[in-house]
Coordinates of C-alpha atoms and ligand atoms in Angstrom, one line a residue:
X1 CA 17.3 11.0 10.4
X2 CA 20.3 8.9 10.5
X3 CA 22.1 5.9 9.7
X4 CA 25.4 7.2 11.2
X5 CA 27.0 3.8 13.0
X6 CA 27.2 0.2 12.3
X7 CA 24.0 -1.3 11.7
X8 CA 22.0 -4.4 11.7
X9 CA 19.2 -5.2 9.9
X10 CA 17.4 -8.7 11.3
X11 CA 14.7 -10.0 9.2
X12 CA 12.7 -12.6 11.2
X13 CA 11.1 -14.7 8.9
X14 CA 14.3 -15.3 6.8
X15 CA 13.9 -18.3 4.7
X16 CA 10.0 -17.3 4.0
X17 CA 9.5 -15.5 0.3
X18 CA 8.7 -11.6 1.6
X19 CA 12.1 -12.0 2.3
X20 CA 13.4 -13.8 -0.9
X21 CA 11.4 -11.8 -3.5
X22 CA 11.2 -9.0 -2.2
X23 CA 13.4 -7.9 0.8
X24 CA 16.8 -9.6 -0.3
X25 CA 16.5 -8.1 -3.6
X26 CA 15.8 -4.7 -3.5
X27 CA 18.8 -4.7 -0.4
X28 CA 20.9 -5.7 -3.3
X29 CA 19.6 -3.2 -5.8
X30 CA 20.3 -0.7 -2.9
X31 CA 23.8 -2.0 -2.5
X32 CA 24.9 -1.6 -6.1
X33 CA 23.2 1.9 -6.4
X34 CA 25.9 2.7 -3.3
X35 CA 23.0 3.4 -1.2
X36 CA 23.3 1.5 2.3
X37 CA 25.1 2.4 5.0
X38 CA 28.3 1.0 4.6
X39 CA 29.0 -0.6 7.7
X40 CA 25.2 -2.2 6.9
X41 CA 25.0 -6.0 8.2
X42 CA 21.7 -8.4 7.0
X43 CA 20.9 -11.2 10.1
X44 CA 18.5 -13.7 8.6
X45 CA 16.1 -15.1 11.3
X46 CA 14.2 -18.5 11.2
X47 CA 13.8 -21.7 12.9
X48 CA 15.2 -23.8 10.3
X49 CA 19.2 -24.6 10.7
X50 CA 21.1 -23.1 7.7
X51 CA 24.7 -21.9 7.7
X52 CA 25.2 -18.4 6.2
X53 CA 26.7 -20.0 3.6
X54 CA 23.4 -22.2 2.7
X55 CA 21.5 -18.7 4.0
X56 CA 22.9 -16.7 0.9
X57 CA 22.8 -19.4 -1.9
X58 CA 18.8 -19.8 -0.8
X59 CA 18.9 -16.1 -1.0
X60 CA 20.5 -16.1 -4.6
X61 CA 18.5 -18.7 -6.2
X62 CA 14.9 -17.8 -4.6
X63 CA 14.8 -14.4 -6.1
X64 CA 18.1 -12.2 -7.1
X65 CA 19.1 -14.8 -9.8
X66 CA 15.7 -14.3 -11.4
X67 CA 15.7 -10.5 -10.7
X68 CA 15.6 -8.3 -13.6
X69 CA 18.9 -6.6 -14.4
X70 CA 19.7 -8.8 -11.6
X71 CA 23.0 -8.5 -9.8
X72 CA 27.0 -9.5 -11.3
X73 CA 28.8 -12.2 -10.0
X74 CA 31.0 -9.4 -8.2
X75 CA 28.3 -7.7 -7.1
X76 CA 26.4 -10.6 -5.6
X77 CA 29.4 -11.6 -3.5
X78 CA 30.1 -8.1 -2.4
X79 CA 26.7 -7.5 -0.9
X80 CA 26.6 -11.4 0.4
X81 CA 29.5 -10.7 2.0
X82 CA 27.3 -8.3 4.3
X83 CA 24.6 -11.2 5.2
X84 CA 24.8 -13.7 8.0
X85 CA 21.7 -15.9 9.3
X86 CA 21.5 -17.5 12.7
X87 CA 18.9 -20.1 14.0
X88 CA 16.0 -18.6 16.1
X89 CA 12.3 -19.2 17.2
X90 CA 10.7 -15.8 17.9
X91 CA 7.7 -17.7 19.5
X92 CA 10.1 -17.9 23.1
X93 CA 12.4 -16.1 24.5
X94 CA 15.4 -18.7 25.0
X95 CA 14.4 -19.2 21.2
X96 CA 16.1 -16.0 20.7
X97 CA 19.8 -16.9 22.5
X98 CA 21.7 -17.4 19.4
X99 CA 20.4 -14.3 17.8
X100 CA 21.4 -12.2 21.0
X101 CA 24.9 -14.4 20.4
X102 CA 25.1 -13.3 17.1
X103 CA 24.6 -10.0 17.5
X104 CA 27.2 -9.9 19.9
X105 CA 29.4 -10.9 17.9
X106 CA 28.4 -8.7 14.8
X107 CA 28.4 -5.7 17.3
X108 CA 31.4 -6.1 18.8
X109 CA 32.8 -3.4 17.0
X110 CA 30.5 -0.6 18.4
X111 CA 31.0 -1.5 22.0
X112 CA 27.6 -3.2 22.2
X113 CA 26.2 0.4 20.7
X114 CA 25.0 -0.3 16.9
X115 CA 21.7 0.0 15.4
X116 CA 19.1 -2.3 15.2
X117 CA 16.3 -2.9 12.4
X118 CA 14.1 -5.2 13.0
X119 CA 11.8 -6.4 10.0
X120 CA 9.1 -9.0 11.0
X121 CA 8.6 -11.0 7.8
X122 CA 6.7 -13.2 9.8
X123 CA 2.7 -14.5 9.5
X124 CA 0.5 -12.1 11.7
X125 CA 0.1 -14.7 14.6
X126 CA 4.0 -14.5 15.4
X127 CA 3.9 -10.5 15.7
X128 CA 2.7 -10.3 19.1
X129 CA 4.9 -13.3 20.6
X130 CA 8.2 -11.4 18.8
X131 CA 7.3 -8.0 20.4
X132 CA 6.7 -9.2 23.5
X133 CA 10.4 -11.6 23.4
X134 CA 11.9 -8.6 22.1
X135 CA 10.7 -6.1 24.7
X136 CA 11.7 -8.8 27.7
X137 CA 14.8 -9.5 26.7
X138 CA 15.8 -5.9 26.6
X139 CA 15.9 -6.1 22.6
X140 CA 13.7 -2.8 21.9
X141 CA 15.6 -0.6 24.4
X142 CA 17.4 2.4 23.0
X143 CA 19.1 4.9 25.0
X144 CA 17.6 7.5 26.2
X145 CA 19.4 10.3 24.0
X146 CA 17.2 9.0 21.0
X147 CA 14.3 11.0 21.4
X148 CA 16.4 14.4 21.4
X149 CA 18.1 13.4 18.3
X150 CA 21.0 11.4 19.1
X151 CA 22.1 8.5 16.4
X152 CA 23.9 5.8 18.0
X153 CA 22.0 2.5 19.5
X154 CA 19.0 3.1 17.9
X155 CA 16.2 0.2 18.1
X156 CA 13.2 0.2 14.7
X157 CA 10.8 -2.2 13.8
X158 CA 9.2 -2.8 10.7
X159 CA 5.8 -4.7 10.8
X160 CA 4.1 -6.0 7.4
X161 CA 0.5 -5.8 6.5
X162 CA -1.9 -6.8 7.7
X163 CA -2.0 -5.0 10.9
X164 CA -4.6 -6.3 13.0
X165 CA -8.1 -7.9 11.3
X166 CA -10.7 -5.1 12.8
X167 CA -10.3 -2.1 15.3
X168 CA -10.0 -4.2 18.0
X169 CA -7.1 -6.3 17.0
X170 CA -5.4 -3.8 15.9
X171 CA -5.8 -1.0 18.6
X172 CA -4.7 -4.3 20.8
X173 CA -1.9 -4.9 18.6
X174 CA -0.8 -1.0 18.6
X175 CA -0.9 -1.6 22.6
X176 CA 1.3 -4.1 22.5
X177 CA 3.3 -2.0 20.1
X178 CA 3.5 0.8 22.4
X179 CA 4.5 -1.6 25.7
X180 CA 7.2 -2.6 24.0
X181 CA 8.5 0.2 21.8
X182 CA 7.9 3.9 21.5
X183 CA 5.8 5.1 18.6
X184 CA 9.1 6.8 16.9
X185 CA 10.4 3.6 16.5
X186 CA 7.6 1.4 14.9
X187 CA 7.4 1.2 10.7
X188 CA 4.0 -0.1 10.0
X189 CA 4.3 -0.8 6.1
X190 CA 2.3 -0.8 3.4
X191 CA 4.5 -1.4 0.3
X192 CA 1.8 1.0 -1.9
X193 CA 3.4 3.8 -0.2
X194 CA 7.1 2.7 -1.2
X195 CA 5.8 3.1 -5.1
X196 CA 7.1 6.1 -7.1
X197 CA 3.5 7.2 -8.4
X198 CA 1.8 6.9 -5.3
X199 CA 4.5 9.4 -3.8
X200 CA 4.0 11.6 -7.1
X201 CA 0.5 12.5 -6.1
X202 CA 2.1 14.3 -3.4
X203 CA 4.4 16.4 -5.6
X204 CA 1.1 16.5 -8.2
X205 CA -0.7 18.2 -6.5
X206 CA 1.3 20.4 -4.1
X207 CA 4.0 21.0 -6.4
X208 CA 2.1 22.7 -9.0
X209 CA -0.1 25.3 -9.2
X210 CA -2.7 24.5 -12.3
X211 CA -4.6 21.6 -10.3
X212 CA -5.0 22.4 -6.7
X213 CA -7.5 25.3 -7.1
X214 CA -10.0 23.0 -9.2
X215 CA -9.5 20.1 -6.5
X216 CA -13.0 20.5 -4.1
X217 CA -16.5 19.9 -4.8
X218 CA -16.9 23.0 -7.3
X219 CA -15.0 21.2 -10.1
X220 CA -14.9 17.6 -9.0
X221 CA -17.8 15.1 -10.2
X222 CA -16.2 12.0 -8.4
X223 CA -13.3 10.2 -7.5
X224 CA -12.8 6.5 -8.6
X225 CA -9.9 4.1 -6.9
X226 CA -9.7 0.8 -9.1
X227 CA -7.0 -2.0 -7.4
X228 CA -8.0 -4.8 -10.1
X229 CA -5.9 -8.1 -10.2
X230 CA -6.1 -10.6 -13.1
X231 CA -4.7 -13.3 -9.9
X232 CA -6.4 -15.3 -8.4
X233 CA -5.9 -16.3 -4.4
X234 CA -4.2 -19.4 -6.4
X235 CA -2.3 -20.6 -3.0
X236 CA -2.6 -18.4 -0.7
X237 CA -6.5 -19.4 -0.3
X238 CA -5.8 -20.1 3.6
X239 CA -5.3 -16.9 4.6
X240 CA -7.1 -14.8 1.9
X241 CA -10.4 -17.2 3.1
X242 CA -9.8 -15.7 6.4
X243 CA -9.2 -12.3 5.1
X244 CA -11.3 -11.4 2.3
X245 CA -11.2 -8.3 -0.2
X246 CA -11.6 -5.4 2.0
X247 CA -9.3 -6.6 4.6
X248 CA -6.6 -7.6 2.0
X249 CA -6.9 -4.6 0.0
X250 CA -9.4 -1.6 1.4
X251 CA -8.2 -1.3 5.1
X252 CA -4.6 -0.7 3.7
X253 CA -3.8 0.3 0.0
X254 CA -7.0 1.6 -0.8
X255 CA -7.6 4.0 2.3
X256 CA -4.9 5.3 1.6
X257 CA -4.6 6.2 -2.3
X258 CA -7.6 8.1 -0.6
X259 CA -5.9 9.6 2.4
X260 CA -3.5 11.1 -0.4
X261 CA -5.8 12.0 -3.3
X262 CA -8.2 13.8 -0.5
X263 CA -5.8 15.7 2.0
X264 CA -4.7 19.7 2.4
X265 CA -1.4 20.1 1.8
X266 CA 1.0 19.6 5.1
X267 CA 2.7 22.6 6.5
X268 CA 5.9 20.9 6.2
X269 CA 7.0 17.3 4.4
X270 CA 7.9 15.7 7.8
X271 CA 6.3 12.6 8.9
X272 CA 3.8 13.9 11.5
X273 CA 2.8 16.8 9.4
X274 CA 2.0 14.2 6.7
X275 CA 0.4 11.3 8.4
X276 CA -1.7 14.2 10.4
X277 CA -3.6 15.2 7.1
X278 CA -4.0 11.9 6.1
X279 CA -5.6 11.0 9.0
X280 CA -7.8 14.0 9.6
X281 CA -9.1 12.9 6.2
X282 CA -9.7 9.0 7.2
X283 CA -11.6 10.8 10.0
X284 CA -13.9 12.7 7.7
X285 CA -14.7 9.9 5.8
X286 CA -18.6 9.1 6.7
X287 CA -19.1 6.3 8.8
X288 CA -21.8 3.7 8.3
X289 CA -23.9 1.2 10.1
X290 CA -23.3 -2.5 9.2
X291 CA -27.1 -2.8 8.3
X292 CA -26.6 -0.2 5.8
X293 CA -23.6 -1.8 4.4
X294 CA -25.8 -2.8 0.7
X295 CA -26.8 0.4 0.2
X296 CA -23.1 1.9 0.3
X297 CA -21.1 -1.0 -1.2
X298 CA -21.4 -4.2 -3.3
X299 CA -19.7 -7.2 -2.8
X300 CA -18.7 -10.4 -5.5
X301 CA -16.5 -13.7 -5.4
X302 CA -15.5 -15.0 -8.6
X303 CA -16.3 -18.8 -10.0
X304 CA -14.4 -21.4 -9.1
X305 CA -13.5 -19.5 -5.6
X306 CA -14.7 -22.3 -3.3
X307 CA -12.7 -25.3 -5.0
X308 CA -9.4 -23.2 -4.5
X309 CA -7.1 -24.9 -2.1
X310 CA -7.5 -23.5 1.5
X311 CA -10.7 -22.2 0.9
X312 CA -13.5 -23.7 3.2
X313 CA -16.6 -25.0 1.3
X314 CA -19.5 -22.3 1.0
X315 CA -17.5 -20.0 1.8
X316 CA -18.6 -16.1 1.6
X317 CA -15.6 -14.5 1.4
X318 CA -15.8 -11.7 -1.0
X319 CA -12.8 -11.5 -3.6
X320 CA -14.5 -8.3 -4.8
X321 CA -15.8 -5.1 -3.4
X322 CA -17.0 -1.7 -5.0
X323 CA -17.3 0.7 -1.8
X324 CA -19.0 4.4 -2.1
X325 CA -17.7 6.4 0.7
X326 CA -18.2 10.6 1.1
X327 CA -15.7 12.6 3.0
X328 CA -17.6 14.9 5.4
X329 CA -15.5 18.2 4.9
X330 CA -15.7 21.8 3.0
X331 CA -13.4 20.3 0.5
X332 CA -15.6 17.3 -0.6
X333 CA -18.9 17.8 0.6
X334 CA -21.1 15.3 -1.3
X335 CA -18.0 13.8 -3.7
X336 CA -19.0 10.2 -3.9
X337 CA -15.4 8.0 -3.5
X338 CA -16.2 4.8 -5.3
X339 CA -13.4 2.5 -4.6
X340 CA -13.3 -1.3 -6.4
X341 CA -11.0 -3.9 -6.0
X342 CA -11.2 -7.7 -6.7
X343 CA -9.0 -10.7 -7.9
X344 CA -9.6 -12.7 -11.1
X345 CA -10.7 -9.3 -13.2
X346 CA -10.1 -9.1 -16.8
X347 CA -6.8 -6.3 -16.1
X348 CA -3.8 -6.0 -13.2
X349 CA -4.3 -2.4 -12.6
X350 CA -4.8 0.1 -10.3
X351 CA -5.3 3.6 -11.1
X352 CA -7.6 6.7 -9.6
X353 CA -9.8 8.5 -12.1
X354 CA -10.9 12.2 -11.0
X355 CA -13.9 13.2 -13.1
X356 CA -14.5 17.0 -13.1
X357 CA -18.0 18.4 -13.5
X358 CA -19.6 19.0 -17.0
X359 CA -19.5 22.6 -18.5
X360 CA -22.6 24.5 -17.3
X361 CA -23.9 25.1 -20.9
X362 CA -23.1 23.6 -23.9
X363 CA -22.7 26.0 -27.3
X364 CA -21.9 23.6 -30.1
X365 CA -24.7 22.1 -31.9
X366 CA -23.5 18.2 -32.4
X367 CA -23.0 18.2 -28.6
X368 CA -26.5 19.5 -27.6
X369 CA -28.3 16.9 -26.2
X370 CA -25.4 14.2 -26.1
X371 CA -23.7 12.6 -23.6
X372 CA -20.6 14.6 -23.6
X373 CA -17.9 13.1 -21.7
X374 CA -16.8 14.8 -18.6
X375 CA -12.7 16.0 -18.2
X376 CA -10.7 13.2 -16.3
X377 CA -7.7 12.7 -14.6
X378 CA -6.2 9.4 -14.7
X379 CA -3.7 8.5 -12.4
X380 CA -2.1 5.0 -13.0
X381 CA -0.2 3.5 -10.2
X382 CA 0.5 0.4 -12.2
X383 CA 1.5 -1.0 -14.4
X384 CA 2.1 1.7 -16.9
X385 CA 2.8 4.4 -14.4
X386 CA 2.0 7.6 -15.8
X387 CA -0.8 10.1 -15.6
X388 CA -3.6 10.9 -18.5
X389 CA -5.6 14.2 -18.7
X390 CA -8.6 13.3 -21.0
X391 CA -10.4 16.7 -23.1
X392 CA -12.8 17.5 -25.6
X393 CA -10.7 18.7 -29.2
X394 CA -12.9 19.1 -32.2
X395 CA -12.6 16.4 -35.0
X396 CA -10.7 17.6 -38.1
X397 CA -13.4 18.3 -41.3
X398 CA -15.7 18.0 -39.0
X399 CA -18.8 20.4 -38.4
X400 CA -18.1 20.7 -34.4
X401 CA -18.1 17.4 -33.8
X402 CA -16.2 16.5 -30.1
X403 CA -13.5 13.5 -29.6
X404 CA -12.1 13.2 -26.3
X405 CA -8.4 13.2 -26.2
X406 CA -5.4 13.0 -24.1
X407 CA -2.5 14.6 -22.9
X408 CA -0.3 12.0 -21.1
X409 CA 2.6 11.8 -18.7
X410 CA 4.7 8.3 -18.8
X411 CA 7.0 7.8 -16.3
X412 CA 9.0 5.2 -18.6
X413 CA 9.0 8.1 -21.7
X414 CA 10.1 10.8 -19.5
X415 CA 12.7 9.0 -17.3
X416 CA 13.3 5.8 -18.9
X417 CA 14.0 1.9 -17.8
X418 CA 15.5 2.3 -14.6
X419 CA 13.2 5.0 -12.9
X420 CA 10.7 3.0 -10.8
X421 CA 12.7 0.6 -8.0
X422 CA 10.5 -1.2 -5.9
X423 CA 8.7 -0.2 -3.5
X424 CA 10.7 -1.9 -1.1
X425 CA 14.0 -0.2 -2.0
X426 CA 12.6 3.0 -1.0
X427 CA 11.1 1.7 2.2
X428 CA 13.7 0.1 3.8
X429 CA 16.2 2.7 2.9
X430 CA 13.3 5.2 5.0
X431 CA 13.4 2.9 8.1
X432 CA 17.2 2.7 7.9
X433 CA 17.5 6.4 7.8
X434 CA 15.0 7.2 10.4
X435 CA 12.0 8.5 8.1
X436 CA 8.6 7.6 8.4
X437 CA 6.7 9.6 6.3
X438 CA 6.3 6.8 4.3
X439 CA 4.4 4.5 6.7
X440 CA 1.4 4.1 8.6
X441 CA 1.0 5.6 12.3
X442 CA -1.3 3.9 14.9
X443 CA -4.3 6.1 14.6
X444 CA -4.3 6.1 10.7
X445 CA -4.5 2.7 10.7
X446 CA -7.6 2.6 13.6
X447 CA -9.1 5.1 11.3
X448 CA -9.0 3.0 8.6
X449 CA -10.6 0.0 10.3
X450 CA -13.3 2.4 11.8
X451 CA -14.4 2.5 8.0
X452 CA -14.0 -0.8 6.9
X453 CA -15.7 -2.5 10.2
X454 CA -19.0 -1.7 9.8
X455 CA -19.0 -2.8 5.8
X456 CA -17.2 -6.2 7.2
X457 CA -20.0 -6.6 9.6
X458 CA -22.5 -5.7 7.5
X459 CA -21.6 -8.1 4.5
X460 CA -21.0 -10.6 6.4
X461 CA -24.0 -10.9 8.8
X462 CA -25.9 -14.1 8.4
X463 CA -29.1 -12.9 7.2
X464 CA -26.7 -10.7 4.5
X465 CA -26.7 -11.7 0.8
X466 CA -23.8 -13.5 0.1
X467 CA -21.3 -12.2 -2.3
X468 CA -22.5 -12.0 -6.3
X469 CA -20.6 -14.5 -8.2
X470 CA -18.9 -13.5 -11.2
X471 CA -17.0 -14.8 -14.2
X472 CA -13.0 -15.1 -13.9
X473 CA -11.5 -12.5 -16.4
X474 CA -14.5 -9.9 -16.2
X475 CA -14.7 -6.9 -14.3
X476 CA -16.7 -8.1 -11.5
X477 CA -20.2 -9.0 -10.9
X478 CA -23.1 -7.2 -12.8
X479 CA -24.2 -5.7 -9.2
X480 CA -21.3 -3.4 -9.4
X481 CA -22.4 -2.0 -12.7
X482 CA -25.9 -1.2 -11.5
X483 CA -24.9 0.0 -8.4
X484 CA -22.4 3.0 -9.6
X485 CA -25.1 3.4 -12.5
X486 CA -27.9 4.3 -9.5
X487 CA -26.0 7.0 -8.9
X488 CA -25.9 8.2 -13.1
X489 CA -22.3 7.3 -13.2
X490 CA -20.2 4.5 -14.8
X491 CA -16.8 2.9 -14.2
X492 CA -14.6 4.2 -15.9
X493 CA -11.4 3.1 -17.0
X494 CA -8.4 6.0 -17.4
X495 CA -5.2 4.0 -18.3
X496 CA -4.8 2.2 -21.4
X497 CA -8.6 1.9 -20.9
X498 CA -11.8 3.9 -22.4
Ligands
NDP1 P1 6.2 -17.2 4.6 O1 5.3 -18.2 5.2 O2 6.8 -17.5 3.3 O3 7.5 -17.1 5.6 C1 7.4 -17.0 7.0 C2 8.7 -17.2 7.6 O4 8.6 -17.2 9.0 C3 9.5 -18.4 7.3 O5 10.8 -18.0 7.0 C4 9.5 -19.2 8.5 O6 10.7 -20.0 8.6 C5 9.5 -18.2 9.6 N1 9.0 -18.5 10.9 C6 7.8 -19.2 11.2 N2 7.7 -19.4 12.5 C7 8.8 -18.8 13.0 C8 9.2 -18.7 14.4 N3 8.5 -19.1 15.4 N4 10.4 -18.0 14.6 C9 11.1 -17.6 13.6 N5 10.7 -17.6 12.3 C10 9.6 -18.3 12.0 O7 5.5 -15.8 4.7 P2 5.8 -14.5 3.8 O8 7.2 -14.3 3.6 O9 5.0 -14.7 2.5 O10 5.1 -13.4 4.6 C11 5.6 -12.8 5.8 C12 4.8 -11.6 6.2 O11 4.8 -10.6 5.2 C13 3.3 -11.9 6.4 O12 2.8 -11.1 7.5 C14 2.7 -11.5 5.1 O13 1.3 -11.1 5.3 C15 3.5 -10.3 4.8 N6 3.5 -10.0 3.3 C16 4.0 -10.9 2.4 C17 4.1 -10.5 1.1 C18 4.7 -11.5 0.1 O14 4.8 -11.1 -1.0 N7 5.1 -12.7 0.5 C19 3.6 -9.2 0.6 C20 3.1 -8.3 1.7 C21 3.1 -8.7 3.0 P3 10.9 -21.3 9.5 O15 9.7 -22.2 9.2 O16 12.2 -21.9 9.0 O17 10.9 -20.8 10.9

């Protein structure tokens, strides 16, 4: 894992906003902590003509000027200084001339020998054309010493979400992939990853002793995985029509809150050793059959959904899904997974809630017979990240009588204001140094569409119910509520909620 050598970073997709909100930013934030490589260079890519000059004022306004705790005047122009952008169409290959130019040039200091990042920031359609110019114009080809270790000339990629629409696109995608580059040098992202909490589950639960032991299907009642957003698709309607909830959300950022809540701890904290539990757990999860897709899931669209620009008329795209999923394995025999995600809910938050079993026998006299509240574990991803362990204390001057309480972790309280970057700082500081612990491999990503298919196929079929509507600002359609309530449970809600 290495930066060692000069080293270029070329975003394709350069004047679109991944790159402006999110990419260009935390770069900077990475730059002022003293973070990049030093001999780092940023090579915009896009077919619009722009000087670099033009490149970084575009890149200034449209997102670091606006950042919070945004960057100096001094410290702008020092990491501007490291950005150039070139003209380019990915789409063909004499498209890419001037970048191969450019490079030249920028390389010309490591005999032809620096590193190469390449970050497609570009709409799903283009991946495939890019890959396939990059691999025949020699772009992807590193030498040979790479795989045992060496650090000069290295060639990455980075490739946004979403990756592929169903197993088949993808596992033809990860083909394409694999022509073109080795599997060592292909970041698939998904930014959940790249968030501090997310990667504290890890350290949760295999860095302490008190949890692990009561984590199986002797202590735990059921695992909920809430991704609510208060948005609505607003303007991205064309694509989200095409998408749909549990391609935007479940395939990706969901499946893999679960990969990490549900694993056995690796051997070792290396990427392979990592991304091999998670996937042994996306391969326990039950599969279904499309025709039984009702009885395992629910799905909802909220009001309004079809007038949204984009959005085809009648459309059944869901914009909400509450999935129950089991994970065939010793550990989690019969613990039902609920997951539920939609757009337009009353809160933006996403959080897991781990409810343990009930006590075996009650003692105290106001609890007999009541509906005592179980022990839960709340982990909240965002926005108040932090986790909440809820417990029965007895009421002062009362006679016994119960009040749940909790004991609560916050990252802010603990670490303050500056302790959560971005997601995207720590990711792209990962694919610079050669560590991909952090993103998905080919088969955890086939896995996860294995899972999602059949409840895509099975919503969507035409004689299928369409999707229950539901108000904007609630928390989904009623259908949800009675379907987690067939199984004598409730959603529950474990951060800032009740
Ligand atoms: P945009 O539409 O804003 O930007 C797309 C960029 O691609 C533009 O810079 C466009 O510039 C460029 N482009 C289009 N065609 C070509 C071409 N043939 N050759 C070179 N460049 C081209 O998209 P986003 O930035 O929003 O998204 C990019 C990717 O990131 C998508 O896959 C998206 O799903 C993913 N993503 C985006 C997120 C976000 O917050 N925006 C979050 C998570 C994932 P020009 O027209 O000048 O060529």
């Amino acid at each position: 894992m290495t930066t060692a050598g000069p080293t270029t970073l070329v975003i394709f997709g350069a004047s679109g906003d991944l790159t402006h909100r999110k990419l260009i930013p935390a770069l900077c934030n990475l730059h002022r902590k003293g973070r990049l490589p030093q001999d780092l260079k940023i090579l915009g890519v896009a077919r619009s003509a722009k000087t670099d000059a033009e490149f970084r004022d575009s890149l200034f306004q449209g997102g670091v000027r606006t950042a919070d705790m945004g960057p100096s005047p001094e410290e702008w122009q020092a990491f501007a200084s490291r950005i150039f952008y070139v003209q380019g169409d990915v789409a063909s290959a004499p498209g890419l001339e001037g970048l191969q130019a450019k490079l030249g040039e920028l390389e010309a200091l490591a005999d032809g020998n620096g590193n190469r990042l390449y970050y497609l920031a570009l709409a799903p359609s283009l991946y495939e054309p890019a890959v396939n110019n990059l691999g025949s114009l020699g772009m992807a080809r590193e030498p040979s010493s790479q795989s045992s270790g060496q650090s000069s000339g290295w060639r990455r990629v980075v490739v946004e979400k979403p990756f592929g629409v169903d197993l088949a696109s993808s596992k033809r995608l990860n083909d394409l992939m694999q022509a073109v580059f080795s599997e060592h040098q292909v970041y698939r992202i998904d930014h959940y990853l790249g968030k501090e909490t997310v990667q504290n589950i890890l350290v949760f639960r295999f860095a302490n002793t008190i949890f692990e032991p009561l984590w199986n299907r002797n202590y735990i009642d059921h695992v909920q995985i809430t991704v609510a957003e208060t948005v609505s698709v607003s303007q991205r309607g064309d694509y989200y029509d095409q998408a749909g909830l549990l391609r935007d959300m479940i395939q990706s950022h969901m499946l893999q809150l679960l990969s990490l809540i549900a694993m056995e701890p690796p051997s070792s904290f290396d990427a392979d050793s990592l991304r091999d539990e998670k996937v042994k757990v996306l391969r326990a999860v039950r599969k279904i059959q499309p025709q039984d897709a009702h009885s395992h899931g629910v799905t909802g669209q909220y009001q309004g959904y079809g007038s949204e620009p984009g959005v085809a008329a009648g459309s059944r795209t869901p914009t909400f899904a509450a999935l129950r999923l089991f994970i065939d394995n010793w550990r989690w025999q019969d613990v039902p997974f609920y997951l539920r995600s939609g757009k337009a809910l009353a809160e933006k938050t996403t959080e897991i809630i781990v409810q343990f079993r009930c006590p075996p026998h009650l003692m105290f006299p106001m609890a007999q017979g009541a509906d005592l509240p179980a022990n839960t574990l709340s982990i909240c991803v965002q926005p108040d990240e932090g986790f909440h362990l809820r417990f029965q204390a007895k009421a002062p001057d009362t006679w016994f009588q119960l009040q749940p309480v909790d004991l609560e972790f916050h990252y802010q309280n603990a670490f303050g204001d500056q302790a959560n970057p971005d997601a995207y700082e720590r990711l792209l500081l990962d694919a610079l140094t050669g560590d991909a612990s952090l993103f998905a491999r080919n088969d955890e990503i086939e896995q996860a569409w294995m899972i999602v298919d059949p409840f895509i196929t099975g919503f969507t079929a035409d004689q299928a119910p369409p999707p229950a509507e539901y108000p904007l600002g609630s928390w989904g359609p009623r259908e949800a509520d009675a379907f987690i309530q067939r199984d004598g449970r409730k959603w529950l809600r474990g951060c800032g909620g009740h």
